[in-house]
Short mmCIF file of C-alpha atoms in Angstrom, two decimals:
data_model
loop_
_atom_site.label_atom_id
_atom_site.label_comp_id
_atom_site.label_asym_id
_atom_site.label_seq_id
_atom_site.Cartn_x
_atom_site.Cartn_y
_atom_site.Cartn_z
CA GLN A 1 -35.71 -30.16 -0.53
CA SER A 2 -38.56 -28.37 -2.37
CA LEU A 3 -37.66 -25.14 -0.57
CA SER A 4 -37.52 -21.68 -2.09
CA THR A 5 -34.17 -19.91 -2.27
CA PHE A 6 -34.99 -17.82 0.77
CA SER A 7 -36.38 -20.74 2.77
CA SER A 8 -33.30 -22.83 2.12
CA HIS A 9 -31.10 -19.87 2.98
CA MET A 10 -32.96 -19.18 6.24
CA LYS A 11 -32.96 -22.84 7.25
CA THR A 12 -29.15 -22.77 7.17
CA ILE A 13 -29.06 -19.46 9.07
CA VAL A 14 -31.25 -20.94 11.84
CA GLU A 15 -28.80 -23.85 12.20
CA ILE A 16 -25.85 -21.43 12.33
CA LEU A 17 -27.55 -19.32 15.01
CA SER A 18 -28.13 -22.41 17.15
CA GLU A 19 -24.45 -23.40 17.06
CA ALA A 20 -22.41 -20.20 16.80
CA GLY A 21 -20.78 -18.80 19.92
CA PRO A 22 -17.51 -17.41 21.27
CA GLY A 23 -14.65 -18.46 18.99
CA SER A 24 -16.94 -19.24 16.05
CA LEU A 25 -16.20 -17.78 12.63
CA THR A 26 -19.40 -17.34 10.64
CA LEU A 27 -19.20 -16.80 6.87
CA MET A 28 -22.40 -15.77 5.09
CA ASP A 29 -22.80 -14.92 1.41
CA GLU A 30 -25.56 -12.46 0.44
CA LEU A 31 -27.23 -12.59 3.84
CA GLY A 32 -30.96 -11.85 3.61
CA ALA A 33 -31.16 -12.43 -0.15
CA GLY A 34 -34.03 -14.08 -1.96
CA THR A 35 -36.85 -12.02 -0.45
CA ASP A 36 -38.15 -8.46 -0.29
CA PRO A 37 -35.02 -6.23 -0.13
CA VAL A 38 -36.30 -4.09 2.74
CA GLU A 39 -37.23 -7.10 4.87
CA GLY A 40 -34.10 -8.96 3.79
CA ALA A 41 -31.84 -6.07 4.85
CA ALA A 42 -33.62 -5.76 8.20
CA LEU A 43 -33.30 -9.51 8.81
CA ALA A 44 -29.63 -9.48 7.82
CA THR A 45 -28.86 -6.69 10.27
CA ALA A 46 -30.72 -8.42 13.11
CA ILE A 47 -28.99 -11.75 12.39
CA ILE A 48 -25.53 -10.16 12.43
CA GLU A 49 -26.39 -8.41 15.71
CA ARG A 50 -27.49 -11.72 17.27
CA LEU A 51 -24.32 -13.47 16.16
CA ARG A 52 -22.22 -10.65 17.64
CA GLU A 53 -24.17 -10.92 20.90
CA GLN A 54 -23.35 -14.65 20.95
CA GLY A 55 -19.65 -13.79 20.62
CA ALA A 56 -19.13 -15.04 17.07
CA LEU A 57 -16.93 -13.38 14.47
CA VAL A 58 -18.92 -12.60 11.34
CA ALA A 59 -17.91 -12.04 7.72
CA SER A 60 -20.95 -11.32 5.59
CA THR A 61 -21.22 -10.22 1.95
CA SER A 62 -24.14 -8.08 0.87
CA ASP A 63 -25.33 -5.57 -1.71
CA TYR A 64 -27.76 -3.97 0.74
CA ALA A 65 -27.08 -0.28 1.32
CA GLU A 66 -28.73 -0.68 4.74
CA LEU A 67 -26.02 -3.13 5.83
CA LYS A 68 -23.29 -0.82 4.55
CA THR A 69 -24.80 2.02 6.58
CA TYR A 70 -25.12 -0.26 9.60
CA ALA A 71 -21.40 -1.07 9.38
CA LEU A 72 -20.53 2.62 9.10
CA GLN A 73 -22.58 3.49 12.18
CA THR A 74 -21.86 0.50 14.44
CA GLU A 75 -18.78 0.17 16.60
CA GLY A 76 -17.03 -3.16 16.15
CA VAL A 77 -18.37 -3.58 12.61
CA GLU A 78 -16.38 -2.52 9.57
CA ASN A 79 -17.04 -2.34 5.88
CA ALA A 80 -14.68 -3.88 3.35
CA SER A 81 -14.86 -4.20 -0.40
CA CYS A 82 -13.13 -5.89 -3.30
CA GLU A 83 -11.84 -3.40 -5.85
CA PHE A 84 -13.50 -3.68 -9.27
CA ASP A 85 -12.26 -2.24 -12.55
CA VAL A 86 -15.35 -1.01 -14.39
CA ALA A 87 -13.31 -0.33 -17.55
CA THR A 88 -12.37 -3.99 -17.94
CA LEU A 89 -15.32 -5.46 -16.00
CA LYS A 90 -12.83 -7.43 -13.95
CA PRO A 91 -12.07 -7.56 -10.22
CA THR A 92 -8.57 -6.58 -9.15
CA TYR A 93 -8.72 -8.97 -6.15
CA LYS A 94 -7.56 -6.14 -3.90
CA LEU A 95 -9.35 -6.10 -0.53
CA ILE A 96 -10.06 -2.59 0.75
CA PHE A 97 -10.91 -2.13 4.43
CA GLY A 98 -13.03 0.74 5.73
CA ILE A 99 -14.87 1.52 2.50
CA PRO A 100 -18.10 -0.25 1.46
CA GLY A 101 -18.34 -1.62 -2.03
CA LYS A 102 -20.15 0.46 -4.62
CA SER A 103 -22.86 -1.06 -6.78
CA ASN A 104 -21.62 -1.11 -10.37
CA ALA A 105 -24.86 -2.38 -11.90
CA PHE A 106 -25.46 0.70 -14.05
CA ALA A 107 -21.84 0.99 -15.22
CA ILE A 108 -21.59 -2.72 -16.02
CA SER A 109 -24.93 -2.70 -17.83
CA GLN A 110 -23.85 0.29 -19.90
CA ARG A 111 -20.52 -1.34 -20.76
CA LEU A 112 -22.37 -4.48 -21.86
CA GLY A 113 -24.54 -2.45 -24.24
CA LEU A 114 -27.81 -1.87 -22.38
CA ASP A 115 -29.71 1.07 -23.86
CA ALA A 116 -28.81 4.37 -22.16
CA ASP A 117 -32.50 5.34 -21.87
CA ILE A 118 -33.17 2.21 -19.82
CA ILE A 119 -30.28 3.03 -17.50
CA GLU A 120 -31.48 6.62 -17.07
CA LYS A 121 -35.01 5.46 -16.28
CA ALA A 122 -33.58 3.00 -13.76
CA LYS A 123 -31.57 5.77 -12.10
CA ALA A 124 -34.69 7.93 -11.94
CA GLY A 125 -36.47 5.15 -10.08
CA ILE A 126 -33.92 5.15 -7.25
CA ASP A 127 -34.68 7.37 -4.29
CA SER A 128 -32.40 10.36 -3.70
CA GLN A 129 -31.09 8.96 -0.40
CA SER A 130 -29.78 5.80 -2.08
CA LEU A 131 -28.23 7.83 -4.88
CA ALA A 132 -26.56 10.13 -2.34
CA PHE A 133 -25.19 7.10 -0.51
CA GLU A 134 -23.75 5.68 -3.73
CA ASP A 135 -22.25 9.09 -4.53
CA VAL A 136 -20.56 9.14 -1.12
CA ILE A 137 -19.13 5.67 -1.72
CA ARG A 138 -17.91 6.71 -5.18
CA ALA A 139 -16.28 9.83 -3.76
CA LEU A 140 -14.62 7.76 -1.03
CA GLU A 141 -13.33 5.29 -3.60
CA GLU A 142 -11.99 8.06 -5.83
CA LYS A 143 -10.30 9.69 -2.83
CA ARG A 144 -8.83 6.34 -1.78
CA GLN A 145 -7.45 5.66 -5.25
CA GLN A 146 -6.02 9.18 -5.37
CA MET A 147 -4.36 8.78 -1.97
CA GLU A 148 -3.06 5.34 -2.93
CA SER A 149 -1.58 6.80 -6.11
CA GLN A 150 0.05 9.58 -4.10
CA LEU A 151 1.36 7.04 -1.61
CA GLN A 152 2.87 4.92 -4.38
CA GLN A 153 4.47 8.03 -5.89
CA ALA A 154 5.84 8.99 -2.47
CA ARG A 155 7.29 5.49 -2.10
CA ARG A 156 8.90 5.73 -5.53
CA ASP A 157 10.31 9.16 -4.65
CA ARG A 158 11.65 7.82 -1.37
CA GLU A 159 13.25 4.82 -3.07
CA LYS A 160 14.78 7.16 -5.66
CA ALA A 161 16.08 9.47 -2.93
CA GLU A 162 17.52 6.50 -1.02
CA GLU A 163 19.22 5.26 -4.20
CA GLU A 164 20.67 8.71 -4.88
CA LYS A 165 21.82 8.91 -1.27
CA ARG A 166 23.48 5.49 -1.60
CA ARG A 167 25.24 6.56 -4.79
CA ALA A 168 26.33 9.84 -3.17
CA GLU A 169 27.73 7.94 -0.20
CA GLN A 170 29.59 5.58 -2.54
CA ALA A 171 30.98 8.55 -4.48
CA TYR A 172 32.01 10.23 -1.24
CA GLN A 173 33.73 7.05 -0.08
CA ALA A 174 35.56 6.80 -3.40
CA VAL A 175 36.68 10.46 -3.20
CA GLU A 176 37.71 10.00 0.42
CA GLN A 177 39.69 6.91 -0.50
CA ASP A 178 41.40 8.80 -3.34
CA ARG A 179 42.15 11.69 -0.99
CA LYS A 180 43.75 9.39 1.58
CA SER A 181 45.69 7.63 -1.16
CA LEU A 182 46.99 10.96 -2.54
CA ILE A 183 47.98 12.12 0.94
CA GLU A 184 49.82 8.87 1.51
CA GLN A 185 51.60 9.19 -1.84
CA ALA A 186 52.53 12.80 -1.10
CA ARG A 187 53.84 11.80 2.31
CA ASP A 188 55.96 9.02 0.78
CA GLN A 189 57.28 11.39 -1.90
CA ALA A 190 58.10 14.05 0.68
CA GLN A 191 59.91 11.48 2.79
CA GLU A 192 61.91 10.37 -0.24
CA ILE A 193 62.83 13.98 -1.07
CA ILE A 194 63.94 14.58 2.51
CA GLN A 195 66.08 11.45 2.48
CA GLN A 196 67.62 12.42 -0.86
CA ALA A 197 68.36 15.92 0.45
CA ARG A 198 69.91 14.45 3.60
CA ARG A 199 72.12 12.12 1.55
CA ALA A 200 73.15 15.01 -0.73
CA ALA A 201 73.99 17.20 2.30
CA GLU A 202 76.02 14.43 3.89
CA GLU A 203 77.88 13.88 0.64
CA SER A 204 78.58 17.62 0.37
CA MET A 205 79.88 17.78 3.95
CA GLU A 206 82.06 14.79 3.33
CA GLU A 207 83.46 16.45 0.21
CA LEU A 208 84.17 19.66 2.19
CA ARG A 209 85.98 17.72 4.91
CA ARG A 210 88.03 15.94 2.28
CA LEU A 211 89.01 19.21 0.63
CA ARG A 212 89.91 20.72 4.01
CA ARG A 213 92.17 17.79 4.82
CA GLU A 214 93.91 18.11 1.49
#
């Protein structure tokens, strides 16, 4: 329609705003993209706020740090991110709630062979506040992965303990069954001995009576 990327994007947003209301689910990819990043982030935040005021549910993807901060600071809004393996440059398709996604532009560029000097100059051009924010996200992600690893280990330990408990219970049941069987055998043997002794005594008494009669 001879529109710029941003114009086309905003034209669709205007239509969404005119129709969205209670019960609406609004999905927006890279909200505020295609224009100055500062203005785009401010517009994206204001648009999400308006949609929330209209009662719509909103799922919006973004690389803007301002939107990530907005989600951290605003009740009823939550960050989420898709886990990404920088080593393989592949997504894991694991959705993580509560933690904003970290920009991996530098790591990906380095892995793809971009000169290290270029990356260092690019890092130097980022303001300290943005770098600190990315560091916080990285620390959160590392902590999450560490806790998830510990949780998985705890689950494995619990499953192992439950398996050992099950085996111990089976062993106990087997020993208990053997004990009952041995007691039953001993009781039967004792009963047989008593009966044999009784028969022998009766035979002896009968022999004594016979001798006395003779």
